[in-house]
Amino acid sequence: MTTSITDIFNRTALLAVHEGTQATVDAALDAHVATGLAIVADSAASDVRSQAALCTAVATAVRAFGQVIVITDGHRPLAAGPHRGYSIADMIDQEGARHADDLTDVPPDWPVLYLGDATLPAPDGGVRLRAGWSGWTAHVHPADTRAGHAVEGNVLAAIAAGALGVHEAFGAIRNRPGSDAGWRTIIVNLWQPGTGTDGPELTHAPAAWWIVGLGHLGQAYAWVMSWLTYTDPPRVEIVLQDTQRVVDANHSTGLLTPVKPDPVRKTRLAAAVLDRAGYNVVILDRRLDHTSRVLTEDHHVALLGVDSLDPRRLISEVGWKLAIDAGLGVGPADFNALLLRRFPAQVPSDQVLGWKEGVPQQRRAATAALADLEQRDPCGSVQLAGTAVGAAFVGVVTACLAAAQGARATLSGDGFDVINLHLQANDVDLAPATREVDVIGGRLLPEGDQRPAISGTAAGEGSQDRVAR
């Protein structure tokens, strides 16, 4: 198997090259190694939600920073997620971070991210942030380290909060002109983005999922799925569809990809995690093409994270009851922008203006010097000067929004045809759903219940409910 230069380099570190803050790839990688983040969760890892926020923060941080130190109780076992069954200390080690008892060894200029109600005095110096969650909302703001605050909310909001906190810390060290990342309050409402409207309790989520593309976004989808505590996981079917194998560079954006991975198929990485969660996993090692169809009785909610426009144009033809396509920004200026589209919609997928054949795509290169070198990467990022740009924390926030739209269909039947969110500018545009959908919901354990979802257990009759909207 031939290894190219794009298969190797950390795609988050290379933002510095394309922004001009580092002159060469080697300089950018050296600068990346020197960066660091401290995560404090000293009393915030006692239930599934706080564990999800912690694990997400650690996993996204080690891919965005050269060094990560975590202060928390490492003895607690993880009740869900990719590391379920292991202790928190094991998770920290497996992800490549370092466990510590206090902030003594943390350089004062490192950002410090507090999760939930964690409290621990930090030395004066760098950015101090607190990430929390309430209902369907994730929020990050400058931290008062002297006192924490209680958090209440669902697991999707907790996951998004962990990723959003790392996004803000990363933005602070990038220090782009005009950016207030690290010094502002940023809120992402998964139920109704851009508003203060909260949704109902997360009691159900789709009983069948179909993930197309297991790269940056697809692995983030699978990460989120691993934290959903269904009462009867074996009755939840998750289809994984992709044809590619992992390469070294996938670690920097793919949450399930280890450092220096064996060249296994991406579907196998996701299947290993979701099998451990007890789900009924189906693998499709084939592309989405014009022959792809689902059966009438299939009730999957499809989550797509693909790069090519060809499979996107086919979404409406496949026959999914509900499909949500996600795309990320194309370069350093908007790598943290995201766009979600929901189908069925008023405009079918082959008629979406920007997806139609023959429609010229607007070039949005970071600089004029790089414009002619822009090309597509098969994992869903854009390549600049031959090497792709991306960040795992953006994929996680996107995945939480997409999963929330699937869950919303089971809880209220509505949602949004379009969600356009730019995390840097903290701007959002919405288009309400124009078509009803028919989704089957699977019951979840009550919010705050920290019992793990044990493979093979049965919840009895009524663990799945048809929700027709």
Short mmCIF file of C-alpha atoms in Angstrom, two decimals:
data_model
loop_
_atom_site.label_atom_id
_atom_site.label_comp_id
_atom_site.label_asym_id
_atom_site.label_seq_id
_atom_site.Cartn_x
_atom_site.Cartn_y
_atom_site.Cartn_z
CA MET A 1 0.00 0.00 0.00
CA THR A 2 1.54 3.33 -1.11
CA THR A 3 1.75 6.07 1.51
CA SER A 4 1.44 9.68 0.33
CA ILE A 5 2.39 12.85 2.18
CA THR A 6 -1.28 13.57 2.87
CA ASP A 7 -1.61 10.25 4.70
CA ILE A 8 0.83 11.30 7.41
CA PHE A 9 0.50 14.88 8.61
CA ASN A 10 -1.70 16.12 11.41
CA ARG A 11 -4.47 18.04 9.65
CA THR A 12 -5.21 20.32 12.58
CA ALA A 13 -1.59 21.37 13.09
CA LEU A 14 -1.32 22.33 9.43
CA LEU A 15 -3.77 25.20 9.89
CA ALA A 16 -0.71 27.20 10.94
CA VAL A 17 0.92 26.69 7.55
CA HIS A 18 -2.11 27.83 5.62
CA GLU A 19 -2.64 30.84 7.87
CA GLY A 20 0.98 31.87 7.42
CA THR A 21 1.88 31.75 11.12
CA GLN A 22 4.40 29.00 10.37
CA ALA A 23 6.48 28.98 7.20
CA THR A 24 6.87 25.22 6.75
CA VAL A 25 5.14 21.97 7.58
CA ASP A 26 7.95 20.99 9.94
CA ALA A 27 7.72 24.31 11.77
CA ALA A 28 3.97 23.89 12.14
CA LEU A 29 4.34 20.40 13.57
CA ASP A 30 7.03 21.57 15.99
CA ALA A 31 4.80 24.42 17.11
CA HIS A 32 1.90 21.98 17.53
CA VAL A 33 3.94 19.71 19.81
CA ALA A 34 4.70 22.69 22.04
CA THR A 35 1.04 23.55 22.62
CA GLY A 36 -0.84 22.27 25.64
CA LEU A 37 -4.22 22.16 27.37
CA ALA A 38 -5.21 21.22 30.93
CA ILE A 39 -8.65 19.70 31.53
CA VAL A 40 -10.09 19.78 35.04
CA ALA A 41 -12.96 17.45 35.94
CA ASP A 42 -12.10 16.74 39.56
CA SER A 43 -15.70 16.08 40.58
CA ALA A 44 -17.46 15.97 37.22
CA ALA A 45 -17.17 12.34 36.17
CA SER A 46 -19.89 10.68 38.22
CA ASP A 47 -22.55 9.97 35.59
CA VAL A 48 -22.84 9.19 31.89
CA ARG A 49 -23.26 12.81 30.86
CA SER A 50 -20.25 14.15 32.71
CA GLN A 51 -18.20 11.16 31.59
CA ALA A 52 -19.22 11.85 27.99
CA ALA A 53 -18.13 15.48 28.30
CA LEU A 54 -14.80 14.46 29.84
CA CYS A 55 -13.98 11.71 27.32
CA THR A 56 -14.95 13.97 24.42
CA ALA A 57 -12.82 16.82 25.70
CA VAL A 58 -9.82 14.52 26.14
CA ALA A 59 -10.21 12.78 22.77
CA THR A 60 -10.62 16.02 20.81
CA ALA A 61 -7.91 17.83 22.79
CA VAL A 62 -5.16 15.26 22.11
CA ARG A 63 -5.85 15.70 18.40
CA ALA A 64 -5.70 19.50 18.55
CA PHE A 65 -2.91 20.08 21.10
CA GLY A 66 0.57 18.64 21.42
CA GLN A 67 0.16 17.90 25.14
CA VAL A 68 -2.90 17.36 27.32
CA ILE A 69 -2.99 17.01 31.11
CA VAL A 70 -6.19 15.83 32.82
CA ILE A 71 -7.00 16.37 36.51
CA THR A 72 -9.83 14.11 37.64
CA ASP A 73 -10.70 11.01 39.64
CA GLY A 74 -9.13 8.33 37.52
CA HIS A 75 -10.59 5.36 39.39
CA ARG A 76 -14.19 5.68 38.22
CA PRO A 77 -15.29 3.16 35.59
CA LEU A 78 -16.79 4.47 32.36
CA ALA A 79 -20.43 3.48 31.92
CA ALA A 80 -20.67 4.12 28.16
CA GLY A 81 -18.71 5.42 25.20
CA PRO A 82 -15.83 3.89 23.21
CA HIS A 83 -13.86 3.20 26.42
CA ARG A 84 -16.77 1.70 28.38
CA GLY A 85 -15.69 -0.70 31.08
CA TYR A 86 -12.27 0.92 31.46
CA SER A 87 -11.36 3.37 34.20
CA ILE A 88 -11.08 7.06 33.46
CA ALA A 89 -7.32 6.78 34.01
CA ASP A 90 -7.18 4.01 31.39
CA MET A 91 -9.08 6.21 28.94
CA ILE A 92 -6.69 9.10 29.51
CA ASP A 93 -3.72 6.86 28.84
CA GLN A 94 -5.28 5.21 25.78
CA GLU A 95 -6.06 8.58 24.24
CA GLY A 96 -2.50 9.81 24.75
CA ALA A 97 -3.07 12.37 27.51
CA ARG A 98 -1.46 12.49 30.96
CA HIS A 99 -3.27 12.07 34.28
CA ALA A 100 -2.32 14.39 37.15
CA ASP A 101 -3.53 15.22 40.65
CA ASP A 102 -3.29 19.00 40.36
CA LEU A 103 -2.20 21.85 38.11
CA THR A 104 1.34 22.08 39.54
CA ASP A 105 3.04 20.92 36.33
CA VAL A 106 0.82 22.97 34.01
CA PRO A 107 2.60 25.97 32.46
CA PRO A 108 0.75 29.18 33.39
CA ASP A 109 0.19 30.17 29.77
CA TRP A 110 -1.67 26.94 28.89
CA PRO A 111 -5.45 27.19 28.57
CA VAL A 112 -7.30 25.41 31.38
CA LEU A 113 -10.73 23.92 30.63
CA TYR A 114 -13.04 23.21 33.57
CA LEU A 115 -15.89 20.78 32.96
CA GLY A 116 -19.23 21.07 34.72
CA ASP A 117 -18.90 21.93 38.40
CA ALA A 118 -15.17 21.19 38.67
CA THR A 119 -13.14 23.52 40.88
CA LEU A 120 -9.39 23.71 41.32
CA PRO A 121 -7.23 26.83 41.72
CA ALA A 122 -5.18 27.57 38.62
CA PRO A 123 -2.07 29.73 38.36
CA ASP A 124 -2.54 33.19 36.89
CA GLY A 125 -1.69 33.42 33.23
CA GLY A 126 -3.52 31.84 30.33
CA VAL A 127 -7.11 31.40 29.27
CA ARG A 128 -9.45 29.80 31.81
CA LEU A 129 -12.68 28.32 30.46
CA ARG A 130 -15.69 26.46 31.81
CA ALA A 131 -17.84 24.15 29.67
CA GLY A 132 -21.30 23.14 30.86
CA TRP A 133 -24.60 21.80 29.59
CA SER A 134 -28.25 22.50 30.36
CA GLY A 135 -31.15 20.75 28.67
CA TRP A 136 -30.20 20.60 24.98
CA THR A 137 -27.67 23.42 25.25
CA ALA A 138 -23.88 23.35 25.44
CA HIS A 139 -22.15 26.49 26.66
CA VAL A 140 -18.59 27.69 27.28
CA HIS A 141 -17.57 30.87 29.04
CA PRO A 142 -14.58 32.34 30.92
CA ALA A 143 -14.19 30.43 34.17
CA ASP A 144 -14.38 31.58 37.71
CA THR A 145 -12.16 28.90 39.23
CA ARG A 146 -13.29 29.61 42.76
CA ALA A 147 -16.72 28.07 42.39
CA GLY A 148 -18.36 25.61 40.05
CA HIS A 149 -22.01 25.26 39.19
CA ALA A 150 -24.35 22.34 38.82
CA VAL A 151 -25.16 21.09 35.34
CA GLU A 152 -28.31 19.45 34.12
CA GLY A 153 -28.94 18.36 30.58
CA ASN A 154 -28.86 15.45 28.19
CA VAL A 155 -25.88 13.48 27.00
CA LEU A 156 -25.84 15.08 23.53
CA ALA A 157 -25.45 18.52 25.11
CA ALA A 158 -22.70 17.18 27.40
CA ILE A 159 -20.75 15.74 24.45
CA ALA A 160 -21.12 18.98 22.53
CA ALA A 161 -19.94 20.95 25.58
CA GLY A 162 -16.74 18.92 25.84
CA ALA A 163 -15.94 19.53 22.17
CA LEU A 164 -16.99 23.18 22.28
CA GLY A 165 -14.68 23.81 25.22
CA VAL A 166 -11.72 22.45 23.25
CA HIS A 167 -12.78 24.54 20.25
CA GLU A 168 -12.64 27.70 22.34
CA ALA A 169 -9.29 26.80 23.91
CA PHE A 170 -7.87 26.05 20.46
CA GLY A 171 -9.23 29.33 19.12
CA ALA A 172 -7.53 31.17 21.98
CA ILE A 173 -4.09 29.79 21.16
CA ARG A 174 -4.60 30.42 17.41
CA ASN A 175 -5.13 34.06 18.35
CA ARG A 176 -6.54 35.09 14.99
CA PRO A 177 -6.99 38.85 14.47
CA GLY A 178 -10.41 39.92 15.68
CA SER A 179 -11.13 36.61 17.44
CA ASP A 180 -12.44 36.67 21.00
CA ALA A 181 -12.30 32.89 21.46
CA GLY A 182 -11.37 32.10 25.03
CA TRP A 183 -12.80 35.36 26.33
CA ARG A 184 -16.43 35.11 25.25
CA THR A 185 -19.52 33.09 26.02
CA ILE A 186 -20.57 30.74 23.23
CA ILE A 187 -23.77 28.69 23.25
CA VAL A 188 -24.89 25.90 20.94
CA ASN A 189 -28.54 24.89 21.29
CA LEU A 190 -28.95 21.43 19.78
CA TRP A 191 -32.75 21.56 19.89
CA GLN A 192 -33.23 24.93 18.19
CA PRO A 193 -29.87 26.51 17.31
CA GLY A 194 -29.49 30.22 17.83
CA THR A 195 -32.33 30.49 20.36
CA GLY A 196 -32.96 29.97 24.06
CA THR A 197 -35.78 27.52 23.35
CA ASP A 198 -35.28 24.21 25.16
CA GLY A 199 -36.77 20.89 24.15
CA PRO A 200 -38.31 18.02 26.09
CA GLU A 201 -36.38 15.42 28.02
CA LEU A 202 -34.32 13.11 25.81
CA THR A 203 -36.40 9.96 26.37
CA HIS A 204 -36.12 8.46 22.86
CA ALA A 205 -33.73 8.39 19.95
CA PRO A 206 -34.06 6.63 16.58
CA ALA A 207 -34.13 2.84 16.88
CA ALA A 208 -32.10 2.44 13.68
CA TRP A 209 -29.25 4.52 12.25
CA TRP A 210 -27.35 4.38 8.95
CA ILE A 211 -23.94 6.07 8.84
CA VAL A 212 -22.54 6.77 5.37
CA GLY A 213 -18.85 7.66 5.37
CA LEU A 214 -16.66 6.70 8.35
CA GLY A 215 -14.09 9.45 8.10
CA HIS A 216 -14.01 12.64 10.18
CA LEU A 217 -17.78 13.04 10.50
CA GLY A 218 -18.70 9.35 10.42
CA GLN A 219 -16.41 8.54 13.34
CA ALA A 220 -17.90 11.47 15.25
CA TYR A 221 -21.38 10.04 14.58
CA ALA A 222 -20.28 6.66 15.91
CA TRP A 223 -18.71 8.33 18.96
CA VAL A 224 -22.03 9.98 19.75
CA MET A 225 -23.97 6.73 19.20
CA SER A 226 -21.73 4.96 21.72
CA TRP A 227 -22.95 7.31 24.47
CA LEU A 228 -26.69 6.86 23.90
CA THR A 229 -27.96 4.63 26.71
CA TYR A 230 -30.81 2.71 25.06
CA THR A 231 -32.77 0.42 27.35
CA ASP A 232 -32.39 -2.42 24.82
CA PRO A 233 -29.26 -1.89 22.68
CA PRO A 234 -29.48 -5.21 20.71
CA ARG A 235 -32.73 -3.99 19.16
CA VAL A 236 -31.00 -0.88 17.80
CA GLU A 237 -29.55 -1.46 14.33
CA ILE A 238 -26.68 0.66 13.07
CA VAL A 239 -25.55 0.28 9.45
CA LEU A 240 -21.98 1.39 8.69
CA GLN A 241 -21.17 2.14 5.05
CA ASP A 242 -17.73 3.01 3.68
CA THR A 243 -14.99 1.50 1.51
CA GLN A 244 -11.84 3.26 2.73
CA ARG A 245 -9.04 2.18 5.05
CA VAL A 246 -7.47 4.35 7.73
CA VAL A 247 -4.11 6.10 7.38
CA ASP A 248 -1.94 7.85 9.96
CA ALA A 249 -3.35 11.31 9.29
CA ASN A 250 -6.88 10.13 10.09
CA HIS A 251 -6.00 10.14 13.80
CA SER A 252 -5.98 13.95 13.83
CA THR A 253 -9.64 14.18 12.78
CA GLY A 254 -11.10 10.71 13.40
CA LEU A 255 -12.04 10.07 17.04
CA LEU A 256 -11.93 6.29 16.63
CA THR A 257 -8.60 6.15 14.79
CA PRO A 258 -5.58 5.34 16.98
CA VAL A 259 -2.09 6.71 16.53
CA LYS A 260 -0.23 4.80 13.78
CA PRO A 261 -3.24 2.61 12.93
CA ASP A 262 -3.16 -0.63 11.02
CA PRO A 263 -4.68 -0.05 7.56
CA VAL A 264 -8.04 -1.58 8.47
CA ARG A 265 -11.33 -0.54 6.96
CA LYS A 266 -12.93 2.41 8.69
CA THR A 267 -16.15 0.46 9.09
CA ARG A 268 -14.28 -2.02 11.31
CA LEU A 269 -13.09 0.70 13.68
CA ALA A 270 -16.62 1.94 14.18
CA ALA A 271 -18.08 -1.56 14.39
CA ALA A 272 -15.70 -2.52 17.20
CA VAL A 273 -16.90 0.43 19.30
CA LEU A 274 -20.60 -0.03 18.55
CA ASP A 275 -20.46 -3.81 19.07
CA ARG A 276 -19.15 -3.16 22.58
CA ALA A 277 -22.15 -0.93 23.17
CA GLY A 278 -24.36 -3.91 22.37
CA TYR A 279 -25.89 -2.62 19.12
CA ASN A 280 -26.86 -4.74 16.15
CA VAL A 281 -24.18 -3.58 13.70
CA VAL A 282 -24.35 -4.15 9.94
CA ILE A 283 -21.34 -3.41 7.70
CA LEU A 284 -21.61 -2.38 4.05
CA ASP A 285 -18.25 -2.22 2.28
CA ARG A 286 -19.64 -0.53 -0.82
CA ARG A 287 -20.18 2.96 -2.12
CA LEU A 288 -23.49 4.74 -2.13
CA ASP A 289 -24.51 4.73 -5.81
CA HIS A 290 -27.54 4.83 -8.09
CA THR A 291 -28.42 1.21 -7.19
CA SER A 292 -28.63 1.92 -3.45
CA ARG A 293 -32.13 1.47 -2.04
CA VAL A 294 -33.63 0.69 1.36
CA LEU A 295 -36.61 -1.58 1.88
CA THR A 296 -40.04 -0.17 2.58
CA GLU A 297 -39.97 -1.62 6.09
CA ASP A 298 -36.56 -0.11 6.89
CA HIS A 299 -36.81 2.80 9.30
CA HIS A 300 -33.21 4.02 9.59
CA VAL A 301 -32.24 7.62 10.16
CA ALA A 302 -29.27 8.17 7.86
CA LEU A 303 -26.34 10.39 8.85
CA LEU A 304 -24.06 11.24 5.96
CA GLY A 305 -20.52 12.55 6.17
CA VAL A 306 -19.27 12.34 2.58
CA ASP A 307 -17.19 14.64 0.44
CA SER A 308 -18.30 13.94 -3.12
CA LEU A 309 -21.44 15.55 -4.47
CA ASP A 310 -22.41 12.37 -6.32
CA PRO A 311 -23.73 10.45 -3.26
CA ARG A 312 -25.36 13.60 -1.90
CA ARG A 313 -27.47 13.95 -5.04
CA LEU A 314 -28.74 10.39 -4.48
CA ILE A 315 -30.05 10.88 -0.93
CA SER A 316 -33.69 11.38 -1.87
CA GLU A 317 -33.67 8.32 -4.14
CA VAL A 318 -32.37 5.85 -1.53
CA GLY A 319 -35.64 5.93 0.40
CA TRP A 320 -34.53 6.64 3.96
CA LYS A 321 -37.34 7.78 6.23
CA LEU A 322 -35.05 10.59 7.37
CA ALA A 323 -31.57 11.52 6.15
CA ILE A 324 -29.29 14.25 7.48
CA ASP A 325 -26.29 15.33 5.43
CA ALA A 326 -23.46 17.30 7.03
CA GLY A 327 -20.67 19.25 5.44
CA LEU A 328 -17.81 21.24 6.95
CA GLY A 329 -16.01 24.40 5.89
CA VAL A 330 -13.37 24.29 3.20
CA GLY A 331 -10.30 25.92 4.72
CA PRO A 332 -8.61 27.70 7.63
CA ALA A 333 -11.01 30.64 7.52
CA ASP A 334 -14.10 28.46 7.93
CA PHE A 335 -12.97 24.97 8.94
CA ASN A 336 -15.27 25.44 11.96
CA ALA A 337 -18.34 26.22 9.84
CA LEU A 338 -20.93 23.49 9.29
CA LEU A 339 -24.02 22.95 7.18
CA LEU A 340 -26.73 20.32 7.83
CA ARG A 341 -29.46 19.42 5.34
CA ARG A 342 -32.48 17.27 6.17
CA PHE A 343 -34.35 15.01 3.71
CA PRO A 344 -37.11 14.55 2.71
CA ALA A 345 -37.35 18.27 2.06
CA GLN A 346 -39.20 20.64 -0.21
CA VAL A 347 -36.23 20.47 -2.60
CA PRO A 348 -35.04 16.88 -3.33
CA SER A 349 -31.34 16.16 -3.08
CA ASP A 350 -30.70 16.15 -6.83
CA GLN A 351 -32.19 19.64 -7.10
CA VAL A 352 -30.18 21.35 -4.34
CA LEU A 353 -28.65 24.31 -6.15
CA GLY A 354 -25.10 23.85 -4.93
CA TRP A 355 -25.21 20.10 -5.61
CA LYS A 356 -26.58 20.12 -9.16
CA GLU A 357 -24.34 18.94 -11.96
CA GLY A 358 -22.96 21.75 -14.03
CA VAL A 359 -23.27 24.35 -11.27
CA PRO A 360 -19.85 25.97 -10.73
CA GLN A 361 -18.66 25.66 -7.15
CA GLN A 362 -17.53 28.90 -5.52
CA ARG A 363 -13.83 28.79 -4.78
CA ARG A 364 -13.14 29.75 -1.18
CA ALA A 365 -9.40 29.33 -0.78
CA ALA A 366 -7.73 30.71 2.32
CA THR A 367 -5.30 32.84 0.29
CA ALA A 368 -4.83 33.67 -3.37
CA ALA A 369 -1.46 31.91 -3.33
CA LEU A 370 -3.12 28.63 -2.36
CA ALA A 371 -6.20 28.97 -4.55
CA ASP A 372 -4.86 27.01 -7.48
CA LEU A 373 -3.63 24.23 -5.19
CA GLU A 374 -7.01 23.51 -3.60
CA GLN A 375 -8.28 19.97 -4.13
CA ARG A 376 -10.61 17.52 -2.49
CA ASP A 377 -9.52 14.95 0.08
CA PRO A 378 -11.51 11.66 0.09
CA CYS A 379 -12.08 11.86 3.85
CA GLY A 380 -14.28 14.92 3.62
CA SER A 381 -11.82 17.76 4.20
CA VAL A 382 -10.38 20.19 1.71
CA GLN A 383 -6.71 19.92 0.81
CA LEU A 384 -4.66 23.07 0.67
CA ALA A 385 -1.17 22.82 -0.80
CA GLY A 386 -1.72 19.06 -0.93
CA THR A 387 -2.59 18.48 2.74
CA ALA A 388 -6.04 18.50 4.32
CA VAL A 389 -7.26 20.78 7.10
CA GLY A 390 -9.71 19.79 9.83
CA ALA A 391 -10.34 19.46 13.57
CA ALA A 392 -12.06 16.65 15.46
CA PHE A 393 -13.93 19.01 17.80
CA VAL A 394 -15.82 20.52 14.86
CA GLY A 395 -16.92 17.07 13.71
CA VAL A 396 -18.24 16.25 17.18
CA VAL A 397 -20.36 19.40 17.47
CA THR A 398 -21.72 18.65 13.99
CA ALA A 399 -22.49 15.05 14.93
CA CYS A 400 -24.34 16.18 18.06
CA LEU A 401 -26.50 18.54 16.00
CA ALA A 402 -27.26 15.79 13.48
CA ALA A 403 -28.08 13.21 16.17
CA ALA A 404 -30.26 15.79 17.93
CA GLN A 405 -32.23 16.28 14.72
CA GLY A 406 -32.77 12.51 14.55
CA ALA A 407 -33.88 12.42 18.17
CA ARG A 408 -36.12 15.45 17.64
CA ALA A 409 -37.97 13.54 14.92
CA THR A 410 -38.90 10.87 17.49
CA LEU A 411 -39.89 13.39 20.17
CA SER A 412 -41.81 16.06 18.25
CA GLY A 413 -41.72 15.07 14.59
CA ASP A 414 -40.26 18.33 13.36
CA GLY A 415 -36.80 19.76 12.83
CA PHE A 416 -34.93 21.87 10.30
CA ASP A 417 -34.31 21.40 6.59
CA VAL A 418 -31.14 23.50 6.93
CA ILE A 419 -28.87 24.38 9.84
CA ASN A 420 -25.96 26.64 8.91
CA LEU A 421 -23.66 27.35 11.87
CA HIS A 422 -20.28 29.09 12.03
CA LEU A 423 -18.61 28.47 15.38
CA GLN A 424 -16.00 31.17 14.89
CA ALA A 425 -18.56 33.91 14.25
CA ASN A 426 -21.19 32.23 16.46
CA ASP A 427 -23.76 32.84 13.70
CA VAL A 428 -26.57 30.48 12.74
CA ASP A 429 -29.21 30.36 9.99
CA LEU A 430 -32.16 27.94 10.04
CA ALA A 431 -34.82 26.73 7.62
CA PRO A 432 -37.74 24.88 9.28
CA ALA A 433 -38.63 21.37 8.11
CA THR A 434 -41.13 21.23 5.26
CA ARG A 435 -41.91 17.49 5.22
CA GLU A 436 -43.23 15.12 7.86
CA VAL A 437 -41.24 11.98 8.64
CA ASP A 438 -42.03 8.57 10.07
CA VAL A 439 -39.40 7.54 12.61
CA ILE A 440 -39.35 4.67 15.12
CA GLY A 441 -37.95 5.66 18.50
CA GLY A 442 -36.04 3.48 20.93
CA ARG A 443 -36.33 4.24 24.64
CA LEU A 444 -33.36 5.66 26.52
CA LEU A 445 -32.57 5.37 30.19
CA PRO A 446 -33.73 8.41 32.19
CA GLU A 447 -31.40 11.39 32.11
CA GLY A 448 -28.98 11.21 34.99
CA ASP A 449 -29.22 7.42 35.25
CA GLN A 450 -25.58 6.32 35.21
CA ARG A 451 -26.21 2.62 34.72
CA PRO A 452 -24.32 1.28 31.70
CA ALA A 453 -26.25 -0.06 28.74
CA ILE A 454 -25.36 -3.75 29.06
CA SER A 455 -25.15 -5.82 25.89
CA GLY A 456 -27.78 -8.52 25.68
CA THR A 457 -30.17 -7.18 28.29
CA ALA A 458 -33.81 -6.91 27.42
CA ALA A 459 -36.11 -4.17 28.56
CA GLY A 460 -39.27 -6.09 27.84
CA GLU A 461 -42.23 -5.04 25.77
CA GLY A 462 -42.48 -1.43 24.76
CA SER A 463 -38.75 -0.72 24.54
CA GLN A 464 -39.41 0.65 21.06
CA ASP A 465 -42.28 2.88 20.07
CA ARG A 466 -43.43 3.87 16.61
CA VAL A 467 -43.55 7.61 16.36
CA ALA A 468 -45.28 8.65 13.14
CA ARG A 469 -45.09 12.32 12.25
#
